[in-house]
CSV table of C-alpha atoms in Angstrom, one decimal:
chain,number,residue,atom,x,y,z
A,1,MET,CA,-8.5,-7.7,-7.9
A,2,SER,CA,-10.2,-7.1,-11.2
A,3,GLY,CA,-13.4,-8.9,-12.0
A,4,ARG,CA,-11.9,-10.7,-15.0
A,5,PRO,CA,-8.3,-11.8,-14.3
A,6,VAL,CA,-6.3,-12.0,-17.6
A,7,LEU,CA,-4.3,-15.2,-17.7
A,8,GLN,CA,-0.9,-15.3,-19.2
A,9,THR,CA,-1.8,-18.0,-21.8
A,10,THR,CA,-2.0,-15.9,-25.0
A,11,ASP,CA,-0.9,-17.9,-28.0
A,12,PRO,CA,1.6,-17.6,-29.6
A,13,VAL,CA,4.0,-17.2,-26.7
A,14,VAL,CA,6.4,-14.3,-27.0
A,15,ARG,CA,9.9,-15.3,-26.1
A,16,PRO,CA,11.9,-12.8,-24.0
A,17,ASP,CA,15.1,-11.3,-25.3
A,18,GLU,CA,18.1,-12.7,-23.4
A,19,SER,CA,19.1,-9.1,-22.6
A,20,VAL,CA,15.8,-8.7,-20.6
A,21,ILE,CA,16.8,-11.6,-18.3
A,22,GLU,CA,20.3,-10.3,-17.9
A,23,GLY,CA,19.0,-6.8,-17.1
A,24,LEU,CA,16.7,-8.2,-14.4
A,25,ASP,CA,19.7,-9.4,-12.5
A,26,TYR,CA,21.9,-6.3,-13.0
A,27,TRP,CA,20.8,-5.1,-9.5
A,28,ARG,CA,23.1,-7.8,-8.0
A,29,THR,CA,26.1,-5.7,-9.1
A,30,LEU,CA,24.9,-2.6,-7.2
A,31,GLU,CA,24.8,-1.5,-3.6
A,32,ILE,CA,21.7,-2.8,-1.9
A,33,LYS,CA,20.3,-1.8,1.4
A,34,GLN,CA,17.9,-3.2,4.0
A,35,GLN,CA,18.5,-6.9,3.3
A,36,PRO,CA,18.7,-9.5,6.0
A,37,THR,CA,21.8,-11.5,6.8
A,38,TRP,CA,20.9,-15.1,6.2
A,39,PRO,CA,22.9,-17.5,8.4
A,40,ASP,CA,22.5,-20.2,5.7
A,41,THR,CA,22.9,-18.6,2.2
A,42,GLU,CA,22.3,-21.9,0.4
A,43,ALA,CA,19.0,-22.3,2.2
A,44,ALA,CA,18.0,-18.8,1.2
A,45,ALA,CA,18.9,-19.5,-2.4
A,46,ALA,CA,16.8,-22.8,-2.3
A,47,ALA,CA,13.8,-20.9,-0.8
A,48,SER,CA,14.0,-18.3,-3.6
A,49,ALA,CA,14.3,-21.1,-6.2
A,50,GLU,CA,11.2,-22.8,-4.8
A,51,ILE,CA,9.3,-19.5,-5.0
A,52,ALA,CA,10.3,-19.1,-8.6
A,53,THR,CA,8.5,-22.4,-9.4
A,54,LEU,CA,5.2,-21.4,-7.7
A,55,PRO,CA,2.3,-19.7,-9.6
A,56,PRO,CA,2.1,-15.9,-9.9
A,57,LEU,CA,0.0,-14.2,-7.3
A,58,VAL,CA,-1.4,-11.6,-9.7
A,59,PHE,CA,-1.7,-11.5,-13.4
A,60,ALA,CA,-0.2,-9.2,-16.0
A,61,GLY,CA,-3.5,-8.2,-17.4
A,62,GLU,CA,-4.7,-7.0,-13.9
A,63,VAL,CA,-1.5,-5.0,-13.6
A,64,ASP,CA,-2.1,-3.4,-17.0
A,65,GLN,CA,-5.6,-2.5,-16.0
A,66,LEU,CA,-4.4,-0.9,-12.8
A,67,ARG,CA,-2.0,1.2,-14.8
A,68,THR,CA,-4.8,2.7,-16.8
A,69,ARG,CA,-6.8,3.4,-13.6
A,70,LEU,CA,-3.8,5.2,-12.1
A,71,ALA,CA,-3.3,7.3,-15.3
A,72,ARG,CA,-6.8,8.6,-14.8
A,73,ALA,CA,-6.1,9.5,-11.2
A,74,ALA,CA,-2.9,11.4,-12.3
A,75,GLU,CA,-5.2,13.4,-14.6
A,76,GLY,CA,-7.5,14.3,-11.8
A,77,LYS,CA,-10.3,12.0,-13.0
A,78,ALA,CA,-10.0,9.4,-10.2
A,79,PHE,CA,-8.6,9.0,-6.7
A,80,LEU,CA,-6.4,6.3,-5.2
A,81,LEU,CA,-7.2,4.9,-1.8
A,82,GLN,CA,-4.4,2.7,-0.5
A,83,GLY,CA,-4.6,1.3,3.0
A,84,GLY,CA,-3.7,-1.6,5.2
A,85,ASP,CA,-1.2,-2.9,7.8
A,86,CYS,CA,2.1,-1.3,8.5
A,87,ALA,CA,3.5,-4.8,8.6
A,88,GLU,CA,1.4,-7.9,8.0
A,89,THR,CA,2.0,-10.8,10.2
A,90,PHE,CA,1.4,-14.5,9.4
A,91,ALA,CA,-0.7,-14.8,12.6
A,92,GLY,CA,-2.8,-11.9,11.5
A,93,ALA,CA,-3.9,-13.4,8.2
A,94,THR,CA,-7.2,-14.6,9.6
A,95,ALA,CA,-10.5,-14.4,7.8
A,96,ASP,CA,-11.9,-11.9,10.4
A,97,GLN,CA,-8.9,-9.5,10.3
A,98,ILE,CA,-8.7,-9.6,6.5
A,99,ARG,CA,-12.4,-9.0,6.2
A,100,ASN,CA,-12.3,-6.1,8.6
A,101,ARG,CA,-9.5,-4.4,6.7
A,102,VAL,CA,-11.3,-4.9,3.4
A,103,LYS,CA,-14.6,-3.6,4.9
A,104,THR,CA,-12.8,-0.5,6.2
A,105,VAL,CA,-11.3,0.3,2.8
A,106,LEU,CA,-14.7,-0.3,1.1
A,107,GLN,CA,-16.3,2.0,3.6
A,108,MET,CA,-13.7,4.7,3.1
A,109,ALA,CA,-14.1,4.4,-0.7
A,110,VAL,CA,-17.9,4.8,-0.5
A,111,VAL,CA,-17.4,7.9,1.6
A,112,LEU,CA,-14.9,9.3,-1.0
A,113,THR,CA,-17.0,8.3,-4.0
A,114,TYR,CA,-20.3,9.6,-2.7
A,115,GLY,CA,-18.9,12.7,-1.0
A,116,ALA,CA,-16.7,13.8,-3.8
A,117,SER,CA,-18.3,12.3,-6.9
A,118,VAL,CA,-15.1,10.8,-8.1
A,119,PRO,CA,-14.2,7.1,-9.0
A,120,VAL,CA,-12.0,5.6,-6.3
A,121,ILE,CA,-9.3,3.0,-7.0
A,122,LYS,CA,-9.2,0.6,-4.0
A,123,MET,CA,-5.8,-0.8,-3.1
A,124,GLY,CA,-4.7,-2.7,0.0
A,125,ARG,CA,-1.3,-2.7,1.7
A,126,MET,CA,-2.1,-6.4,1.9
A,127,ALA,CA,-0.9,-9.9,0.7
A,128,GLY,CA,2.8,-9.1,0.8
A,129,GLN,CA,3.6,-6.3,3.3
A,130,PHE,CA,5.7,-8.7,5.3
A,131,ALA,CA,9.1,-7.1,5.2
A,132,LYS,CA,10.0,-3.8,6.9
A,133,PRO,CA,13.0,-1.5,6.6
A,134,ARG,CA,14.7,-0.7,9.9
A,135,SER,CA,16.8,2.2,11.1
A,136,SER,CA,19.3,-0.1,12.8
A,137,ASP,CA,20.4,-3.7,12.1
A,138,THR,CA,20.1,-4.5,15.8
A,139,GLU,CA,17.9,-3.9,18.8
A,140,THR,CA,19.2,-3.6,22.3
A,141,ARG,CA,17.1,-4.3,25.5
A,142,GLY,CA,19.1,-3.9,28.6
A,143,ASP,CA,22.3,-5.8,28.2
A,144,VAL,CA,21.1,-7.9,25.3
A,145,THR,CA,21.5,-7.0,21.6
A,146,LEU,CA,19.8,-9.0,18.9
A,147,PRO,CA,19.1,-8.6,15.2
A,148,ALA,CA,16.2,-6.1,14.5
A,149,TYR,CA,12.8,-7.5,13.6
A,150,ARG,CA,12.5,-7.2,9.8
A,151,GLY,CA,9.0,-8.5,9.4
A,152,ASP,CA,7.6,-12.0,9.5
A,153,ILE,CA,9.0,-13.0,6.1
A,154,VAL,CA,12.5,-12.7,7.7
A,155,ASN,CA,12.4,-13.3,11.4
A,156,GLY,CA,10.2,-13.4,14.5
A,157,TYR,CA,9.2,-10.5,16.8
A,158,ASP,CA,9.9,-12.2,20.1
A,159,PHE,CA,13.1,-10.9,21.6
A,160,THR,CA,15.0,-14.2,21.7
A,161,PRO,CA,18.1,-15.3,19.7
A,162,GLU,CA,16.1,-18.1,18.1
A,163,SER,CA,13.2,-15.8,17.1
A,164,ARG,CA,15.4,-13.0,15.7
A,165,GLN,CA,17.6,-15.2,13.6
A,166,ALA,CA,16.7,-14.8,9.9
A,167,ASP,CA,15.0,-17.9,8.6
A,168,PRO,CA,14.8,-18.5,4.8
A,169,ARG,CA,11.8,-20.9,5.3
A,170,ARG,CA,9.8,-17.8,6.1
A,171,LEU,CA,10.2,-16.7,2.5
A,172,VAL,CA,8.1,-19.6,1.3
A,173,GLN,CA,5.6,-19.1,4.1
A,174,GLY,CA,5.3,-15.5,3.1
A,175,TYR,CA,4.3,-16.6,-0.4
A,176,HIS,CA,1.6,-19.0,0.8
A,177,THR,CA,0.2,-16.5,3.3
A,178,ALA,CA,0.0,-13.9,0.6
A,179,ALA,CA,-1.8,-16.4,-1.7
A,180,SER,CA,-4.4,-17.3,1.0
A,181,THR,CA,-4.9,-13.6,1.7
A,182,LEU,CA,-5.5,-12.8,-2.0
A,183,ASN,CA,-7.9,-15.7,-2.3
A,184,LEU,CA,-10.0,-14.3,0.5
A,185,ILE,CA,-9.9,-10.8,-0.9
A,186,ARG,CA,-11.1,-12.1,-4.2
A,187,ALA,CA,-13.9,-13.9,-2.5
A,188,PHE,CA,-15.0,-10.8,-0.6
A,189,THR,CA,-14.7,-8.4,-3.5
A,190,GLN,CA,-16.1,-10.6,-6.3
A,191,GLY,CA,-18.6,-12.8,-4.4
A,192,GLY,CA,-21.2,-10.3,-3.5
A,193,PHE,CA,-19.8,-9.1,-0.2
A,194,ALA,CA,-18.7,-5.8,-1.8
A,195,ASP,CA,-22.1,-5.2,-3.6
A,196,LEU,CA,-22.9,-1.5,-3.2
A,197,ARG,CA,-26.3,-2.5,-2.0
A,198,GLU,CA,-24.7,-4.0,1.1
A,199,VAL,CA,-23.2,-0.7,2.4
A,200,HIS,CA,-25.1,-1.1,5.7
A,201,SER,CA,-23.7,-4.6,6.3
A,202,TRP,CA,-20.1,-3.3,6.2
A,203,ASN,CA,-20.7,-1.5,9.5
A,204,ARG,CA,-21.7,-4.7,11.3
A,205,GLY,CA,-19.2,-5.9,13.9
A,206,PHE,CA,-17.6,-2.5,14.4
A,207,ALA,CA,-18.1,-0.7,17.7
A,208,ALA,CA,-20.6,2.1,17.7
A,209,ASN,CA,-19.0,5.5,17.3
A,210,PRO,CA,-19.8,8.9,15.8
A,211,ALA,CA,-18.0,8.1,12.6
A,212,ASN,CA,-20.2,5.0,12.1
A,213,GLN,CA,-23.3,7.1,12.7
A,214,ARG,CA,-22.2,9.5,10.0
A,215,TYR,CA,-21.5,6.6,7.7
A,216,GLU,CA,-25.0,5.1,8.4
A,217,GLY,CA,-26.5,8.4,7.3
A,218,LEU,CA,-24.6,8.3,4.1
A,219,ALA,CA,-25.5,4.7,3.5
A,220,ARG,CA,-29.2,5.6,3.9
A,221,ASP,CA,-28.8,8.2,1.2
A,222,ILE,CA,-27.2,5.6,-1.1
A,223,ASP,CA,-30.0,3.2,-0.5
A,224,LYS,CA,-32.5,5.9,-1.5
A,225,ALA,CA,-30.6,6.6,-4.7
A,226,ILE,CA,-30.3,2.9,-5.6
A,227,LYS,CA,-34.0,2.3,-5.0
A,228,PHE,CA,-34.9,5.2,-7.2
A,229,MET,CA,-32.7,4.0,-10.0
A,230,GLU,CA,-34.1,0.4,-9.6
A,231,ALA,CA,-37.6,1.8,-9.9
A,232,ALA,CA,-36.5,3.6,-13.0
A,233,GLY,CA,-35.3,0.3,-14.6
A,234,ALA,CA,-31.6,0.5,-13.9
A,235,ASP,CA,-29.5,-2.8,-14.0
A,236,PHE,CA,-27.2,-3.0,-11.1
A,237,ASP,CA,-25.4,-6.2,-11.9
A,238,ALA,CA,-22.2,-4.1,-12.2
A,239,LEU,CA,-22.5,-3.3,-8.5
A,240,LYS,CA,-22.0,-6.9,-7.3
A,241,GLY,CA,-18.2,-6.7,-7.3
A,242,VAL,CA,-15.3,-4.2,-7.1
A,243,GLU,CA,-11.8,-4.0,-8.4
A,244,PHE,CA,-9.4,-4.4,-5.5
A,245,TYR,CA,-5.6,-4.3,-6.0
A,246,ALA,CA,-2.8,-5.5,-3.8
A,247,SER,CA,0.4,-3.6,-3.0
A,248,HIS,CA,3.5,-3.7,-0.8
A,249,GLU,CA,6.9,-2.2,-0.5
A,250,ALA,CA,9.3,-4.1,-2.8
A,251,LEU,CA,12.0,-4.5,-0.2
A,252,LEU,CA,13.2,-8.1,0.1
A,253,MET,CA,14.9,-9.1,-3.1
A,254,ASP,CA,15.1,-12.8,-2.3
A,255,TYR,CA,11.3,-12.7,-2.6
A,256,GLU,CA,10.7,-10.0,-5.3
A,257,ARG,CA,13.1,-11.4,-7.9
A,258,PRO,CA,11.8,-14.9,-8.0
A,259,MET,CA,8.2,-13.5,-8.1
A,260,THR,CA,9.1,-11.6,-11.3
A,261,ARG,CA,8.1,-13.5,-14.4
A,262,ILE,CA,8.1,-13.0,-18.1
A,263,ASP,CA,4.7,-12.3,-19.6
A,264,SER,CA,3.9,-14.7,-22.4
A,265,ARG,CA,2.0,-12.0,-24.3
A,266,THR,CA,4.7,-9.5,-24.5
A,267,GLY,CA,8.0,-11.0,-23.4
A,268,THR,CA,8.4,-8.4,-20.8
A,269,PRO,CA,8.9,-8.8,-17.0
A,270,TYR,CA,6.1,-8.3,-14.4
A,271,ASN,CA,6.5,-8.6,-10.6
A,272,THR,CA,3.7,-11.0,-9.9
A,273,SER,CA,3.9,-10.6,-6.2
A,274,ALA,CA,1.5,-7.6,-6.3
A,275,HIS,CA,-0.2,-5.3,-8.8
A,276,PHE,CA,1.6,-2.2,-7.4
A,277,VAL,CA,5.0,-2.1,-5.6
A,278,TRP,CA,6.8,0.9,-4.1
A,279,ILE,CA,10.3,1.9,-3.2
A,280,GLY,CA,10.8,3.3,0.3
A,281,GLU,CA,12.6,6.4,1.4
A,282,ARG,CA,15.5,4.3,2.6
A,283,THR,CA,16.0,2.4,-0.6
A,284,ARG,CA,15.4,4.9,-3.4
A,285,ASP,CA,19.1,5.6,-4.2
A,286,LEU,CA,19.3,6.5,-7.9
A,287,ASP,CA,22.2,4.1,-8.4
A,288,GLY,CA,21.0,1.5,-5.9
A,289,ALA,CA,19.7,-2.0,-6.5
A,290,HIS,CA,16.0,-1.4,-5.8
A,291,VAL,CA,15.6,1.5,-8.2
A,292,ASP,CA,17.4,-0.4,-11.0
A,293,PHE,CA,15.4,-3.6,-10.5
A,294,LEU,CA,12.0,-1.9,-10.4
A,295,SER,CA,12.9,0.2,-13.4
A,296,ARG,CA,12.9,-3.0,-15.5
A,297,VAL,CA,9.4,-4.4,-14.5
A,298,ARG,CA,6.1,-3.4,-16.1
A,299,ASN,CA,4.2,-2.8,-12.8
A,300,PRO,CA,3.1,0.6,-11.8
A,301,ILE,CA,5.8,1.8,-9.4
A,302,GLY,CA,5.6,4.1,-6.3
A,303,VAL,CA,8.4,6.0,-4.7
A,304,LYS,CA,8.3,7.5,-1.2
A,305,LEU,CA,9.5,11.2,-1.1
A,306,GLY,CA,10.5,12.8,2.2
A,307,PRO,CA,10.9,16.5,3.1
A,308,THR,CA,14.5,16.6,2.0
A,309,THR,CA,13.7,15.5,-1.6
A,310,THR,CA,15.0,18.0,-4.2
A,311,PRO,CA,13.4,18.8,-7.6
A,312,ASP,CA,16.6,17.5,-9.2
A,313,THR,CA,16.4,14.1,-7.4
A,314,MET,CA,12.7,13.9,-8.3
A,315,LEU,CA,13.3,14.5,-12.0
A,316,ARG,CA,16.2,12.0,-12.0
A,317,LEU,CA,13.9,9.4,-10.5
A,318,ILE,CA,11.4,10.0,-13.3
A,319,ASP,CA,14.1,9.6,-15.9
A,320,LYS,CA,15.2,6.3,-14.3
A,321,LEU,CA,11.8,4.8,-13.5
A,322,ASP,CA,9.6,6.3,-16.3
A,323,PRO,CA,11.8,7.1,-19.2
A,324,GLU,CA,9.0,6.6,-21.7
A,325,ARG,CA,6.7,8.9,-19.7
A,326,GLU,CA,4.0,6.2,-19.7
A,327,PRO,CA,0.6,7.2,-18.1
A,328,GLY,CA,0.0,5.5,-14.8
A,329,ARG,CA,3.6,4.2,-14.5
A,330,LEU,CA,4.9,6.3,-11.7
A,331,THR,CA,3.4,7.4,-8.4
A,332,PHE,CA,5.1,9.8,-6.0
A,333,ILE,CA,4.0,9.1,-2.4
A,334,THR,CA,4.9,12.1,-0.3
A,335,ARG,CA,5.7,11.7,3.4
A,336,MET,CA,6.7,15.1,4.6
A,337,GLY,CA,5.3,15.6,8.1
A,338,ALA,CA,2.6,18.0,9.0
A,339,GLY,CA,5.0,20.8,9.9
A,340,LYS,CA,7.0,20.5,6.6
A,341,ILE,CA,4.6,19.6,3.8
A,342,ARG,CA,3.5,23.2,3.0
A,343,ASP,CA,7.1,24.2,2.5
A,344,ALA,CA,8.6,21.0,1.0
A,345,LEU,CA,5.9,19.9,-1.4
A,346,PRO,CA,5.3,23.1,-3.6
A,347,PRO,CA,8.8,23.2,-5.1
A,348,LEU,CA,8.4,19.6,-6.3
A,349,LEU,CA,5.0,20.4,-7.8
A,350,GLU,CA,6.3,23.5,-9.5
A,351,ALA,CA,9.2,21.5,-11.0
A,352,ILE,CA,6.9,18.8,-12.3
A,353,LYS,CA,4.8,21.5,-14.1
A,354,GLY,CA,7.8,22.3,-16.2
A,355,ALA,CA,8.6,18.7,-17.0
A,356,ASP,CA,7.1,16.4,-19.6
A,357,ALA,CA,5.9,13.9,-17.0
A,358,LEU,CA,2.6,13.4,-15.2
A,359,PRO,CA,3.1,11.2,-12.2
A,360,LEU,CA,0.4,10.4,-9.7
A,361,TRP,CA,0.7,12.4,-6.5
A,362,VAL,CA,-0.3,10.6,-3.3
A,363,THR,CA,0.0,11.7,0.3
A,364,ASP,CA,1.2,9.4,3.1
A,365,PRO,CA,0.3,11.4,6.2
A,366,MET,CA,1.5,8.7,8.6
A,367,HIS,CA,5.3,8.2,8.3
A,368,GLY,CA,6.3,11.8,8.7
A,369,ASN,CA,4.4,12.3,11.9
A,370,GLY,CA,5.8,9.6,14.3
A,371,LEU,CA,6.7,10.2,17.9
A,372,THR,CA,7.5,8.1,21.0
A,373,THR,CA,5.6,8.7,24.2
A,374,PRO,CA,7.4,8.8,27.6
A,375,ASN,CA,6.0,5.4,28.3
A,376,GLY,CA,7.8,4.0,25.2
A,377,TYR,CA,4.9,3.7,22.7
A,378,LYS,CA,5.5,4.6,19.0
A,379,THR,CA,2.5,6.6,18.0
A,380,ARG,CA,1.1,9.4,15.8
A,381,ARG,CA,-1.3,12.2,16.6
A,382,PHE,CA,-4.5,12.0,14.5
A,383,ASP,CA,-4.5,15.8,14.3
A,384,ASP,CA,-1.1,15.7,12.7
A,385,VAL,CA,-2.3,13.1,10.2
A,386,VAL,CA,-5.2,15.4,9.3
A,387,ASP,CA,-3.1,18.5,9.1
A,388,GLU,CA,-0.7,16.8,6.6
A,389,VAL,CA,-3.6,15.8,4.4
A,390,LYS,CA,-4.9,19.3,4.5
A,391,GLY,CA,-1.4,20.6,3.6
A,392,PHE,CA,-1.2,18.2,0.7
A,393,PHE,CA,-4.4,19.5,-0.8
A,394,GLU,CA,-3.5,23.1,-0.1
A,395,ALA,CA,-0.2,22.7,-1.9
A,396,HIS,CA,-1.8,21.2,-5.0
A,397,ARG,CA,-4.5,23.9,-5.1
A,398,ALA,CA,-1.8,26.6,-4.8
A,399,VAL,CA,0.3,25.2,-7.6
A,400,GLY,CA,-2.5,23.9,-9.8
A,401,THR,CA,-1.7,20.2,-9.9
A,402,ASN,CA,-3.8,17.1,-9.1
A,403,PRO,CA,-4.0,15.6,-5.6
A,404,GLY,CA,-4.4,12.0,-6.7
A,405,GLY,CA,-4.6,9.8,-3.6
A,406,ILE,CA,-3.9,8.9,0.0
A,407,HIS,CA,-1.7,6.1,1.4
A,408,VAL,CA,-2.5,5.2,5.1
A,409,GLU,CA,-1.6,2.5,7.6
A,410,LEU,CA,-4.9,1.3,9.0
A,411,THR,CA,-6.7,-1.7,10.5
A,412,GLY,CA,-10.3,-2.6,10.7
A,413,ASP,CA,-9.9,-3.4,14.3
A,414,ASP,CA,-10.6,-1.0,17.2
A,415,VAL,CA,-7.0,-0.7,18.3
A,416,THR,CA,-5.6,2.2,20.3
A,417,GLU,CA,-2.3,3.1,18.5
A,418,CYS,CA,-2.7,6.7,17.3
A,419,LEU,CA,-3.5,9.5,19.7
A,420,GLY,CA,-6.6,11.6,19.4
A,421,GLY,CA,-9.6,11.3,17.1
A,422,SER,CA,-13.2,11.3,18.2
A,423,GLU,CA,-12.4,8.7,20.8
A,424,HIS,CA,-9.8,11.1,22.3
A,425,ILE,CA,-7.2,8.3,22.7
A,426,ASP,CA,-4.5,9.6,25.2
A,427,GLU,CA,-1.2,8.2,26.2
A,428,GLU,CA,-2.7,6.1,29.0
A,429,THR,CA,-5.2,4.6,26.6
A,430,LEU,CA,-2.5,3.5,24.1
A,431,ALA,CA,-1.7,0.4,26.3
A,432,THR,CA,-5.3,-0.9,26.2
A,433,ARG,CA,-5.1,-2.3,22.6
A,434,TYR,CA,-1.7,-1.5,21.1
A,435,GLU,CA,-1.2,-4.5,18.8
A,436,SER,CA,1.1,-3.3,15.9
A,437,LEU,CA,4.5,-4.9,15.8
A,438,CYS,CA,6.0,-1.9,14.0
A,439,ASP,CA,4.3,1.4,13.3
A,440,PRO,CA,1.0,2.6,14.8
A,441,ARG,CA,-2.1,2.4,12.6
A,442,LEU,CA,-5.4,4.3,12.4
A,443,ASN,CA,-8.2,2.2,13.8
A,444,HIS,CA,-11.6,1.8,12.1
A,445,MET,CA,-13.1,4.9,13.5
A,446,GLN,CA,-10.2,7.1,12.8
A,447,SER,CA,-10.0,5.7,9.2
A,448,LEU,CA,-13.6,6.7,8.6
A,449,GLU,CA,-13.1,10.1,10.1
A,450,LEU,CA,-10.2,10.7,7.8
A,451,ALA,CA,-12.2,9.5,4.8
A,452,PHE,CA,-14.9,12.1,5.5
A,453,LEU,CA,-12.2,14.8,5.7
A,454,VAL,CA,-10.6,13.8,2.4
A,455,ALA,CA,-14.0,13.7,0.7
A,456,GLU,CA,-14.5,17.3,1.8
A,457,GLU,CA,-11.1,18.3,0.5
A,458,LEU,CA,-11.7,16.5,-2.8
A,459,ALA,CA,-15.0,18.3,-3.3
A,460,ASN,CA,-13.1,21.6,-3.2
A,461,VAL,CA,-10.6,20.6,-5.8
């Protein structure tokens, strides 16, 4: 969140053009993917209608501010750090778990800022990442087939008919859980907890490990620098809080559409469920509902690009989502896989050099590197995550474009979901603390390890 939220109360109020409202609902005429089948459509409509009456979760002024920050990152003058849960759960929205995720992102940002001398935009996959795309509409265990788990905002994870039935009441619960999460994030980031002079305290509560020891050394260096500047008469009031933005995949239209409001300053639509929303690999059809809907909102938009993405598809996405070529509007989040990124990414970067657009390029080193162990755990190898990050930077250096950010699934808890890292997590260890309901996340130690690696790569840009 920004330090000074801009409320939508500017007078006089700008009335929206009727065509704007009509355009926002054009997606309903198009093919749409990855939506649940509600057993009671009237109840789902009532839940969406209730959400439409509730206050916005973020403000248009904050969204505009983020757009300017992302524009600088696209120019190579800042770096985006986006991290958080693969799929937030209602039960996981506790003060301790939220605090630990925020602390981990803050620690990573300090490592990047100090190690690479670059401003870092801090963004959480938080306060709305409740819906998940699925490769199949159903899940089968033994002789029983039930609807797939689509995230807590749709249905429950327990493998029972009652739990797996889509429940529209969860839409409203998702809103309130997001609101309480954002409230706590604002308190942490604006109430002194995020003060740069508290860098040591961010390590408290985490298990001792080599990454923490390295972080403590960096924190001591920061302490020395701050004490020197204080002695020289510097005013550090600006260090008391940080900007922290919220993001999630804009997947569930029964939630995203009622959260989209008309800004009273400009008469234009903003998705007020998050500052930044992205379109996934499974829903980025050029003529599909998700791309059309998000082309009409003022938020910065992300798009996931897999290894089969062609330059033509990329350029058409730009034309659809960023026709005005607005700085900070469009972010491409590449998810290629460690073994493919060095071949798949350079043609896209070469094509963008010949275009009139400047999107922000971000790497997602998680989703292209999934595997399933013989004992049935979905996991990722930390070495593959690291290798994809290195391939991302190598491709940008070779082509002469700006590597602008990293997008990771992480937790502040000491889970055992990804193989490897300094802890040498192996297949047997996975079972000890595997807590994710969907995709495996980096734990606190692995997240810090990755931050130090990215800082080294950034220093060589």
